[in-house]
mmCIF file of C-alpha atoms in Angstrom:
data_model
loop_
_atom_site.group_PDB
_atom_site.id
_atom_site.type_symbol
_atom_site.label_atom_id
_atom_site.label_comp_id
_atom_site.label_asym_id
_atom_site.label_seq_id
_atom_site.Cartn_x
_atom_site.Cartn_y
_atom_site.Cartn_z
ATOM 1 C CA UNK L 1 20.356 68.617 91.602
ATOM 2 C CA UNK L 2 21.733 66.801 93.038
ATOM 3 C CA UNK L 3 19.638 65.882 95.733
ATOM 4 C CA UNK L 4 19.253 63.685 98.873
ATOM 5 C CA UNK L 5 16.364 62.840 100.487
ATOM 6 C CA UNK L 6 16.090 65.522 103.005
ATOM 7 C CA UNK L 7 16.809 67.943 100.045
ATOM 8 C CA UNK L 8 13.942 67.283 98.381
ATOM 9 C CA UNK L 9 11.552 67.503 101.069
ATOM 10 C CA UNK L 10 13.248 70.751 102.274
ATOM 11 C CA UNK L 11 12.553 71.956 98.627
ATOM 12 C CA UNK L 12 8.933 70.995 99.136
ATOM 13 C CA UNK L 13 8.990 73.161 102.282
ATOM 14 C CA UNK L 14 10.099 76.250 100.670
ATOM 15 C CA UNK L 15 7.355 75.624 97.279
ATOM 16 C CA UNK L 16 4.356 75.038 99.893
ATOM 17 C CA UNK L 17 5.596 78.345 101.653
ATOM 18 C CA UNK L 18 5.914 80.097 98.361
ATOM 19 C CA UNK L 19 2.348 78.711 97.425
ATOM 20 C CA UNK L 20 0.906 79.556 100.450
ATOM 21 C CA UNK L 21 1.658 83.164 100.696
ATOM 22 C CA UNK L 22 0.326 83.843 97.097
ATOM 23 C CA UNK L 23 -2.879 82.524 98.344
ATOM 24 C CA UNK L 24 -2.875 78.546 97.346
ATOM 25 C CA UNK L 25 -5.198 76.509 99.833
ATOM 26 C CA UNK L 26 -5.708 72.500 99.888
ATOM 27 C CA UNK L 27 -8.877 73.201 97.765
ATOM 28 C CA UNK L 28 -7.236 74.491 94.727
ATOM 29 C CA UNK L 29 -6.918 73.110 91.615
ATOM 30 C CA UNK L 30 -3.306 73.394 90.362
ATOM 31 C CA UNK L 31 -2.497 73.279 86.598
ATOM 32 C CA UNK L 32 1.414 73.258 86.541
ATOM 33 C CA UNK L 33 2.551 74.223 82.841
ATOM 34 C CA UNK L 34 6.127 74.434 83.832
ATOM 35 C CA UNK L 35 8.394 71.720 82.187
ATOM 36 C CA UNK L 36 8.208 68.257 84.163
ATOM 37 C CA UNK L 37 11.654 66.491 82.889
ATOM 38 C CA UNK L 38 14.773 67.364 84.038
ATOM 39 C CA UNK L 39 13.823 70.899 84.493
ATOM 40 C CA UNK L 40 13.595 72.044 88.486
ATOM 41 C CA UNK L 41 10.729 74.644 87.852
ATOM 42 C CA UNK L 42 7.981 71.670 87.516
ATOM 43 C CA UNK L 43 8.670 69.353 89.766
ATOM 44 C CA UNK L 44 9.478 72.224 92.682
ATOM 45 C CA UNK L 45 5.698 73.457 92.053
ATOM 46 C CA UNK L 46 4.853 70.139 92.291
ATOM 47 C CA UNK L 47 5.942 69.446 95.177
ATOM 48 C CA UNK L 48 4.867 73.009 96.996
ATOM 49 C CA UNK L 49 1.132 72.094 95.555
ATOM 50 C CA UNK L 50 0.777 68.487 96.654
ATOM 51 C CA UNK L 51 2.509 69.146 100.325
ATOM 52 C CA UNK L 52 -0.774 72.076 100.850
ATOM 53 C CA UNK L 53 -3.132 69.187 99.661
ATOM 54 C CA UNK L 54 -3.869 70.437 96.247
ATOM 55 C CA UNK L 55 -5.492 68.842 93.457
ATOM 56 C CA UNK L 56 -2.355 68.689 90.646
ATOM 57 C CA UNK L 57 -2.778 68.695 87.315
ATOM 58 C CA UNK L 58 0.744 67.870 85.516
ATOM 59 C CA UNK L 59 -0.114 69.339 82.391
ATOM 60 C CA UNK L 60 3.559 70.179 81.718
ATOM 61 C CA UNK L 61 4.633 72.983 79.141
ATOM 62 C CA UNK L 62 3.451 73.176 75.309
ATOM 63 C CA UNK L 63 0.425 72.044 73.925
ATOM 64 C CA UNK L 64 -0.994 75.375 74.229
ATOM 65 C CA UNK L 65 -4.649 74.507 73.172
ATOM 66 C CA UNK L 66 -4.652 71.679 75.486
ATOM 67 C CA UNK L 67 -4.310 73.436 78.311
ATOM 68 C CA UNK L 68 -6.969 75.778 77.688
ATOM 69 C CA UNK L 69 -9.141 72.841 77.353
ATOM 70 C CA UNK L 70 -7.443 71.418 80.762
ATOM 71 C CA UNK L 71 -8.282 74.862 82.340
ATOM 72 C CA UNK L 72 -12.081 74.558 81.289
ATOM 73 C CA UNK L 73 -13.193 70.655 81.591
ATOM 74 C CA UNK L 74 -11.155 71.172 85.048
ATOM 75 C CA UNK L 75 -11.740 74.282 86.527
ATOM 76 C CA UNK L 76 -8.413 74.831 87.523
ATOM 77 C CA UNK L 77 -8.511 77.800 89.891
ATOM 78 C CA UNK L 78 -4.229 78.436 89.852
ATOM 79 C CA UNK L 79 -1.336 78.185 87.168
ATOM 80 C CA UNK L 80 1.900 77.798 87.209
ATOM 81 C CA UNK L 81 3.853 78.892 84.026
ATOM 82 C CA UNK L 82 6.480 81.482 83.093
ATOM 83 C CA UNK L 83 4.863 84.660 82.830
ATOM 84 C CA UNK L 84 5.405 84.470 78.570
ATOM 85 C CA UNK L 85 3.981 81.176 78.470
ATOM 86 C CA UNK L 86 1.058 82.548 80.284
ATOM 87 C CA UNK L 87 0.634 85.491 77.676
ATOM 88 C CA UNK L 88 0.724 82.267 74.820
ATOM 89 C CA UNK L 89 -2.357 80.150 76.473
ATOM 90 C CA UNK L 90 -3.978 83.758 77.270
ATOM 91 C CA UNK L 91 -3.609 84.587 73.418
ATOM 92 C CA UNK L 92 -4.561 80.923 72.470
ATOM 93 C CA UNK L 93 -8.086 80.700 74.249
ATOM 94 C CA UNK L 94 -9.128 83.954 72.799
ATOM 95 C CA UNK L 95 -8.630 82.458 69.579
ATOM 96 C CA UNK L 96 -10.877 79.455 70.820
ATOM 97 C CA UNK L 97 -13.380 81.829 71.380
ATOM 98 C CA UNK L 98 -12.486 81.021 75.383
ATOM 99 C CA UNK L 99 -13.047 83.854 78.185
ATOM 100 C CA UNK L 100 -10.258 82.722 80.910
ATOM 101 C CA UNK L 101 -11.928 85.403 83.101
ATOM 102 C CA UNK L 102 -15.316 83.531 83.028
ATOM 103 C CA UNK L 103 -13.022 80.301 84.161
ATOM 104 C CA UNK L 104 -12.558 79.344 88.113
ATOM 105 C CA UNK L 105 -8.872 80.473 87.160
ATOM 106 C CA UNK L 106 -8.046 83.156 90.198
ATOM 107 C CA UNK L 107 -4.406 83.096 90.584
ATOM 108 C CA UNK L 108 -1.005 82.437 88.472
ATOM 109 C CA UNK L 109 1.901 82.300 90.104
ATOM 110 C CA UNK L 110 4.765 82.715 87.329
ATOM 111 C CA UNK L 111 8.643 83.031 87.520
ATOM 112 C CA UNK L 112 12.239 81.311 85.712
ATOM 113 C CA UNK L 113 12.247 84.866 83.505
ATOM 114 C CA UNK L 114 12.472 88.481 84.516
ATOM 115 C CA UNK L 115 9.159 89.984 84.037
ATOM 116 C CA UNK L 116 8.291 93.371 84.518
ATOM 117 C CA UNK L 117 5.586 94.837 86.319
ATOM 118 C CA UNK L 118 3.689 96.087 82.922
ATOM 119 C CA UNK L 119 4.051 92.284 82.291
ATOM 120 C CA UNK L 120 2.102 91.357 85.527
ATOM 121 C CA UNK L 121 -0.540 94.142 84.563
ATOM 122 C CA UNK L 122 -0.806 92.672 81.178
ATOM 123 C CA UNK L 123 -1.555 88.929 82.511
ATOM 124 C CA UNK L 124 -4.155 89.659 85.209
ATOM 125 C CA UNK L 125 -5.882 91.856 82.589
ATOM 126 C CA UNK L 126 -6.168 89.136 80.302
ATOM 127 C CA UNK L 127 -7.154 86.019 82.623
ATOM 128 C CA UNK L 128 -8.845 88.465 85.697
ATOM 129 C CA UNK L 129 -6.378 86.951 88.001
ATOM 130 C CA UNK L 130 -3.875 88.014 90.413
ATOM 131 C CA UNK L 131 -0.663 87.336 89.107
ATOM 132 C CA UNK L 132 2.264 86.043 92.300
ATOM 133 C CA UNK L 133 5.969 85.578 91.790
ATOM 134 C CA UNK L 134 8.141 82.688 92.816
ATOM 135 C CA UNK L 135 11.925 82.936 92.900
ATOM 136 C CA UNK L 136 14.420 80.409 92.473
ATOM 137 C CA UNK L 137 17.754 79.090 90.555
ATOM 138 C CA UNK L 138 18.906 75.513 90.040
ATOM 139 C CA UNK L 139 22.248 75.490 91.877
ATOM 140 C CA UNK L 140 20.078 76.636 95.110
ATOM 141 C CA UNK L 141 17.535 73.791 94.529
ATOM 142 C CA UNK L 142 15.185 75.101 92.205
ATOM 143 C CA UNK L 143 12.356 77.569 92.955
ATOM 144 C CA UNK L 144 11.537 78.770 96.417
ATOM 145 C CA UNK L 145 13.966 80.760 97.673
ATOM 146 C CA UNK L 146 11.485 83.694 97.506
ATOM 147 C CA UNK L 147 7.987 84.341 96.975
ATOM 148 C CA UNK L 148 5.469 87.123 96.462
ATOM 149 C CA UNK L 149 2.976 87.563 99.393
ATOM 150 C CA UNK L 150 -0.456 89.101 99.315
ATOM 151 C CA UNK L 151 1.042 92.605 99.371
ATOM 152 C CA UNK L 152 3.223 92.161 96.177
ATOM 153 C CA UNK L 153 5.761 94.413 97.443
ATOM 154 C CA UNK L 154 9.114 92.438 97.063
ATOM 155 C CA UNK L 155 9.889 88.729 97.825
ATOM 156 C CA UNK L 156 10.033 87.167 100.818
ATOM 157 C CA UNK L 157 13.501 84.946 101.020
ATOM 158 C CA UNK L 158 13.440 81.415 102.970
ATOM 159 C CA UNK L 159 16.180 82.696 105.073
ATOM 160 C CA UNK L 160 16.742 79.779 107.262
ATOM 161 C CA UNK L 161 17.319 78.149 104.228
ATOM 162 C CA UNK L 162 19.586 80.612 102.258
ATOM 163 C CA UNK L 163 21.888 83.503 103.364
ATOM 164 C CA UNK L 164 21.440 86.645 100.853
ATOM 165 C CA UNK L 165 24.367 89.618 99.959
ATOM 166 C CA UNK L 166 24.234 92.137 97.299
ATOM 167 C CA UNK L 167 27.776 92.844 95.900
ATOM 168 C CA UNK L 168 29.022 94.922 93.288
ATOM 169 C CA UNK L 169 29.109 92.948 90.097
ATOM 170 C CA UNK L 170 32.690 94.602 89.029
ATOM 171 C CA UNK L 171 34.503 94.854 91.917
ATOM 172 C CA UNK L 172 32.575 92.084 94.662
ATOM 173 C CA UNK L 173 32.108 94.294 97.222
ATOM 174 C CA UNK L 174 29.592 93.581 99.365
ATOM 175 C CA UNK L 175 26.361 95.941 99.147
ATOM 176 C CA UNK L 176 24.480 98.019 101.816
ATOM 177 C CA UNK L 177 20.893 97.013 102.375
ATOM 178 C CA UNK L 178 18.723 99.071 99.612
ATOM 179 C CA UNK L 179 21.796 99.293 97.080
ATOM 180 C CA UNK L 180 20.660 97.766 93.644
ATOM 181 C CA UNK L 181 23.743 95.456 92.751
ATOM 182 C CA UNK L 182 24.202 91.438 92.232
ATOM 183 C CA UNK L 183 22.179 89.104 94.224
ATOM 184 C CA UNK L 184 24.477 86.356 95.600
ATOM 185 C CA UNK L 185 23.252 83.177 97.924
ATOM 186 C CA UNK L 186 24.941 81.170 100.477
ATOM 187 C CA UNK L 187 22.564 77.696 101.285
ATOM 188 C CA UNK L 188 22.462 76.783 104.721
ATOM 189 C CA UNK L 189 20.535 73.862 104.709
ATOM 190 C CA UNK L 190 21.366 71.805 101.167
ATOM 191 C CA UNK L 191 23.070 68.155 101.988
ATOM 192 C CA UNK L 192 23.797 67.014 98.086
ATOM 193 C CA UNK L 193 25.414 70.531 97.033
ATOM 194 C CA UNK L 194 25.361 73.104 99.118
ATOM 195 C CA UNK L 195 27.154 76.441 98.042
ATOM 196 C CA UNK L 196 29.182 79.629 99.495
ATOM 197 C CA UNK L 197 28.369 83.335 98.428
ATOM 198 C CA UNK L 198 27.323 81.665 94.775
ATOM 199 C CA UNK L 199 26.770 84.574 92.524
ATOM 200 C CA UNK L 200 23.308 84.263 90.957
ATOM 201 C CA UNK L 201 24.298 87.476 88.187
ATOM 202 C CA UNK L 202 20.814 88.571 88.897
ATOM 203 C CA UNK L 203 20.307 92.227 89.592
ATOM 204 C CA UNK L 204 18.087 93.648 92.386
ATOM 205 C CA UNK L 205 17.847 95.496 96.043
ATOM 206 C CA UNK L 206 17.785 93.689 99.015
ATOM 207 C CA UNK L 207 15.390 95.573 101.777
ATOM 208 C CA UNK L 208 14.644 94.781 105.583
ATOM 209 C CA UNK L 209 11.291 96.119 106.646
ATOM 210 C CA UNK L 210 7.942 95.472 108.352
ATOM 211 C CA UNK L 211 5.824 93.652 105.767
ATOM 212 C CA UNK L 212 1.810 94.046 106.176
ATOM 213 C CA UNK L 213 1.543 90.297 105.776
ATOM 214 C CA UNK L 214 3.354 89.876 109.241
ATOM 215 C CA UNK L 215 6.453 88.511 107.686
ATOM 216 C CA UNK L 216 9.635 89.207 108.714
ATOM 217 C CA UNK L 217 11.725 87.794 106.295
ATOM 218 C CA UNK L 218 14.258 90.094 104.280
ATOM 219 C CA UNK L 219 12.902 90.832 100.782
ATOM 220 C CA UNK L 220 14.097 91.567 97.702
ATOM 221 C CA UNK L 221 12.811 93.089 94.480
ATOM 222 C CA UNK L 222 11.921 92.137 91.622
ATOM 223 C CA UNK L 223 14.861 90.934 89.434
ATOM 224 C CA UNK L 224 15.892 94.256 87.254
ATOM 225 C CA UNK L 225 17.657 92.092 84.500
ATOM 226 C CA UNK L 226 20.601 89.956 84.447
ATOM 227 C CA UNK L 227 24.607 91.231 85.171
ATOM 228 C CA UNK L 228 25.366 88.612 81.837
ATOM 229 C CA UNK L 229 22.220 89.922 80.372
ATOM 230 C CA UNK L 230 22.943 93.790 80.432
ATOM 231 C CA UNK L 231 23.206 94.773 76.543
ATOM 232 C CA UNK L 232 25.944 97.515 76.269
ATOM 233 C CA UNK L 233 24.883 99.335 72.866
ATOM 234 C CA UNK L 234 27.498 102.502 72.143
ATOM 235 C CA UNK L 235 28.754 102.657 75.467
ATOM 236 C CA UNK L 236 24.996 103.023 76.640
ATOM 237 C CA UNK L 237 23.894 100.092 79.517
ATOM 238 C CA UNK L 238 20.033 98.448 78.879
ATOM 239 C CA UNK L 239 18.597 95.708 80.614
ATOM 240 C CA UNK L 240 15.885 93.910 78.223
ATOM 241 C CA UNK L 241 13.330 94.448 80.716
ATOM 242 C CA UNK L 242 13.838 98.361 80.519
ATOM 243 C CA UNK L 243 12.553 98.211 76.453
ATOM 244 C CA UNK L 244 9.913 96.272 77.549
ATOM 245 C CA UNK L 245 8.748 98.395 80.080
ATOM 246 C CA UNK L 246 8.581 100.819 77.649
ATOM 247 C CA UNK L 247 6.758 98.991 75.163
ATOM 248 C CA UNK L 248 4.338 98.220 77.346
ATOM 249 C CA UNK L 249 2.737 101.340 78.079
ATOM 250 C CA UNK L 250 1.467 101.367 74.449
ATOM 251 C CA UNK L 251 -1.516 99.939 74.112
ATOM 252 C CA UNK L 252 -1.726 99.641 70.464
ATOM 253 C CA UNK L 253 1.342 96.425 70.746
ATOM 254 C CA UNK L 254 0.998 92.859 71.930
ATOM 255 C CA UNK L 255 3.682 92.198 74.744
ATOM 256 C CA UNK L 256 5.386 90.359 72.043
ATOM 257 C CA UNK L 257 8.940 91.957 70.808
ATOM 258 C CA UNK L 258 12.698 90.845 69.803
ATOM 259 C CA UNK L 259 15.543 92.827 70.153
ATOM 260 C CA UNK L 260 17.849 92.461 67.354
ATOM 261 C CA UNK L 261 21.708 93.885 68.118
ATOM 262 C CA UNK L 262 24.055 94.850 64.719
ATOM 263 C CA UNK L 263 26.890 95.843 63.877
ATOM 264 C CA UNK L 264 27.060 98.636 61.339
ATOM 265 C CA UNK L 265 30.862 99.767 60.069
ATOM 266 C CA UNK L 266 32.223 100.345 63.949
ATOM 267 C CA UNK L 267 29.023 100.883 65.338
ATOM 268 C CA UNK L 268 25.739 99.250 67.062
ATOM 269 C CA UNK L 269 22.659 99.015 65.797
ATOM 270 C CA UNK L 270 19.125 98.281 67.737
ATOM 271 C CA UNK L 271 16.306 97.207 66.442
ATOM 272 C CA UNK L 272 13.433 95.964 68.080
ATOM 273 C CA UNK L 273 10.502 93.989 66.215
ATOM 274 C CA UNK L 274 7.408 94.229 68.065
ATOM 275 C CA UNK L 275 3.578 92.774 67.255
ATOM 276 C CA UNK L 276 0.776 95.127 66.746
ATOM 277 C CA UNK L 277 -2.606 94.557 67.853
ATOM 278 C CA UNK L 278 -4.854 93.372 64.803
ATOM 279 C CA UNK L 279 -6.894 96.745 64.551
ATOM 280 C CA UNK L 280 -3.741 98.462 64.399
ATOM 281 C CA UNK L 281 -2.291 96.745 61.662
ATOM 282 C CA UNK L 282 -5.203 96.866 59.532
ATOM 283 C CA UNK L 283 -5.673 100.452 60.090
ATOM 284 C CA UNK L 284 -2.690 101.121 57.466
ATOM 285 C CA UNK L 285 0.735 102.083 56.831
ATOM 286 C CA UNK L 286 0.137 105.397 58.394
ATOM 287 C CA UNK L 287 -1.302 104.471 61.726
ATOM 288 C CA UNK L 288 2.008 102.144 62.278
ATOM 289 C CA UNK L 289 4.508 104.603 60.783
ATOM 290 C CA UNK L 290 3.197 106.993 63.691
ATOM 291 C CA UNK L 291 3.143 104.552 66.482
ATOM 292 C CA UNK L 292 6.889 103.398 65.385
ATOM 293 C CA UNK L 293 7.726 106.807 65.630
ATOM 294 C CA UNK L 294 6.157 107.363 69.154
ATOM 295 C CA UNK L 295 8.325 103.731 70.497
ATOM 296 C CA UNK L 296 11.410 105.057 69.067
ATOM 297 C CA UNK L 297 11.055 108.786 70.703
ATOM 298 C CA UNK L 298 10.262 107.368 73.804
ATOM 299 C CA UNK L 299 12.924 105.056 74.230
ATOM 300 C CA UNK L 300 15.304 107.579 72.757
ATOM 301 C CA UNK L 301 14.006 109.918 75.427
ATOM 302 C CA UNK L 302 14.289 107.604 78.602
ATOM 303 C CA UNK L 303 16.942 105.523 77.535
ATOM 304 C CA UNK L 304 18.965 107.105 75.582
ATOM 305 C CA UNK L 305 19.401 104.952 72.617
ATOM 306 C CA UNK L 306 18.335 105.479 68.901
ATOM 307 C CA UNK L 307 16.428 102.326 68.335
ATOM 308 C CA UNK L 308 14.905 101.422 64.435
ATOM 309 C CA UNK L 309 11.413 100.205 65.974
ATOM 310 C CA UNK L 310 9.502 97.965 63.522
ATOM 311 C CA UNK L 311 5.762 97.440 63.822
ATOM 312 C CA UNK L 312 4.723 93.984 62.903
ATOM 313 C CA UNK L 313 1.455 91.831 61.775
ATOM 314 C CA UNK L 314 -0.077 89.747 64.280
ATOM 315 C CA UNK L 315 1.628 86.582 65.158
ATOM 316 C CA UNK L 316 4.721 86.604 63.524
ATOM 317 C CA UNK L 317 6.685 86.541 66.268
ATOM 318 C CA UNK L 318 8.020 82.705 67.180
ATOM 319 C CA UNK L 319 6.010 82.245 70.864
ATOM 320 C CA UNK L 320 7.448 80.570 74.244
ATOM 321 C CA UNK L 321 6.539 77.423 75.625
ATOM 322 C CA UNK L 322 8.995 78.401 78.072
ATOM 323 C CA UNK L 323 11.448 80.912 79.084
ATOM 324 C CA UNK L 324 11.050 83.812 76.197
ATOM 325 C CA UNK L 325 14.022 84.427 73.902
ATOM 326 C CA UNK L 326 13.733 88.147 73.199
ATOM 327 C CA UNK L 327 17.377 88.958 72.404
ATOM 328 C CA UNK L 328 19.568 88.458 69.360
ATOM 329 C CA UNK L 329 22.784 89.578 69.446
ATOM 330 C CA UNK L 330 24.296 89.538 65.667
ATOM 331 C CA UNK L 331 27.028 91.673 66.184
ATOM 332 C CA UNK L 332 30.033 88.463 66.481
ATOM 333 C CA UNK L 333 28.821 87.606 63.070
#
């Protein structure tokens, strides 16, 4: 916020066009696991589902074994969530003994993190769903400034709502199309606050290009990571989403890591804690001393960074109820 009137049923605009395009028809039952209180990403979705004609479910976020139960005595056919919080109620109702594949459940549409396309992968594997993006940040109303359509090939922007740039992060310039840089927003439309070239520090391409969908709108990929985000470890730049990329093309880990940053004399450390699957772990010390060894060659390899990879039991690591904390940077202290 702030908001007037007109705001907030522009907002609703944007959220039903968003909805829409990632397949959301008056029919649907919504269950929106987003945060209802003073946080934008609920009440946008909201919005978006009740302007279509939706059945809403405000289930809000936490209570993790309630909303399995919501999804099942409800059929809920769509979920809104961040894409970790999806993972948690995923990992939750197989513990209930739950199937969300046998459930009405078709489509999540996720978003307030950077999530990776391994990520996406990952969720529609576990619930048998397609997984959508939405788009947004609070100083340009919340989400809806882009969405996923069916063709999940970059995100549509509302551009009669907002004007989109790339520019350099360093110097500001201002970006060709298809340049990866910093995505910055200029609202058009906003009465309560609207905002000139406000840098978002989110990192992506913008491109201009026939969609299959029919949509014309300019689109932009999927956020890479974060300009305020970017880790700089011995002169060597990672984006979070880069390691977990990585760690997700192994199979024998839960997407389920932190990322711990040292200092050691002068010099960085990595380390990255990361769950194992339970027949992993229980195959012994050998097993994980190999697969360790496999993450840390790999990332060494591609990224160029010696990381200390741990392997650890089963649901140790703190889950999200929201946006996912997966970095800790010790080295100030």
């Amino acid at each position: 916020g702030p908001y007037t009137k007109e705001d907030i049923d522009q907002w609703a605009e944007c959220m039903a066009r968003n909805l829409y395009a990632a397949g959301v028809r008056s029919n649907d039952i919504c269950q929106n696991a987003y945060g209802m209180g003073l946080f934008t990403g609920g009440l946008g979705f909201h919005q978006g589902a009740e302007k279509i004609g939706c059945a809403i479910i405000p289930a809000s976020s936490g209570m993790t074994e309630r909303q399995v139960l919501l999804m099942q005595d409800f059929g809920t056919t769509v979920l809104f969530s961040t894409p970790s919080y999806a993972l948690t109620i995923a990992e939750k109702a197989k513990d209930m003994g739950i199937d969300l594949r046998g459930l009405p459940l078709r489509v999540g549409i996720f978003g307030a993190e950077p999530w990776t396309a391994e990520m996406r992968k990952e969720i529609e594997d576990r619930m048998d769903i397609h997984a959508m993006e939405a788009y947004g940040l609070t100083e340009m109303g919340g989400p809806g400034v882009s969405f996923d359509c069916s063709e999940q090939n970059g995100l549509h922007i509302s551009e009669d709502h907002f004007i989109p740039e790339i520019i350099d992060p360093i110097t500001e310039e201002v970006l060709p199309l298809e340049t990866q840089g910093e995505l910055v927003f200029t609202s058009i439309r906003r009465q309560a606050m609207p905002l000139i070239r406000y840098r978002s520090r989110d990192i992506t391409t913008l491109r201009r290009e026939k969609c299959a969908c029919g949509r014309t709108l300019v689109k932009m990929d999927k956020v890479y990571g974060r300009s305020d985000d970017m880790l700089i470890i011995s002169g060597v730049n990672v984006f979070p989403s880069q390691i977990e990329s990585l760690l997700l093309d192994f199979p024998e880990v839960e997407p389920q890591y932190v990322i711990i940053l040292k200092k050691k004399g002068y010099l960085d450390t990595i380390s990255i804690d990361v769950e194992s699957r339970p027949e992993v772990y229980e195959a012994g010390k050998e097993k994980i001393a190999e697969i360790e060894k496999k993450i840390a060659g790999k990332i060494k390899g591609i990224i160029g960074i010696g990381a200390a990879v741990r392997i650890v039991p089963p649901k140790t690591i703190t889950r999200s109820e929201g946006k996912a904390k997966r970095v800790f940077d010790q080295r100030g202290m």
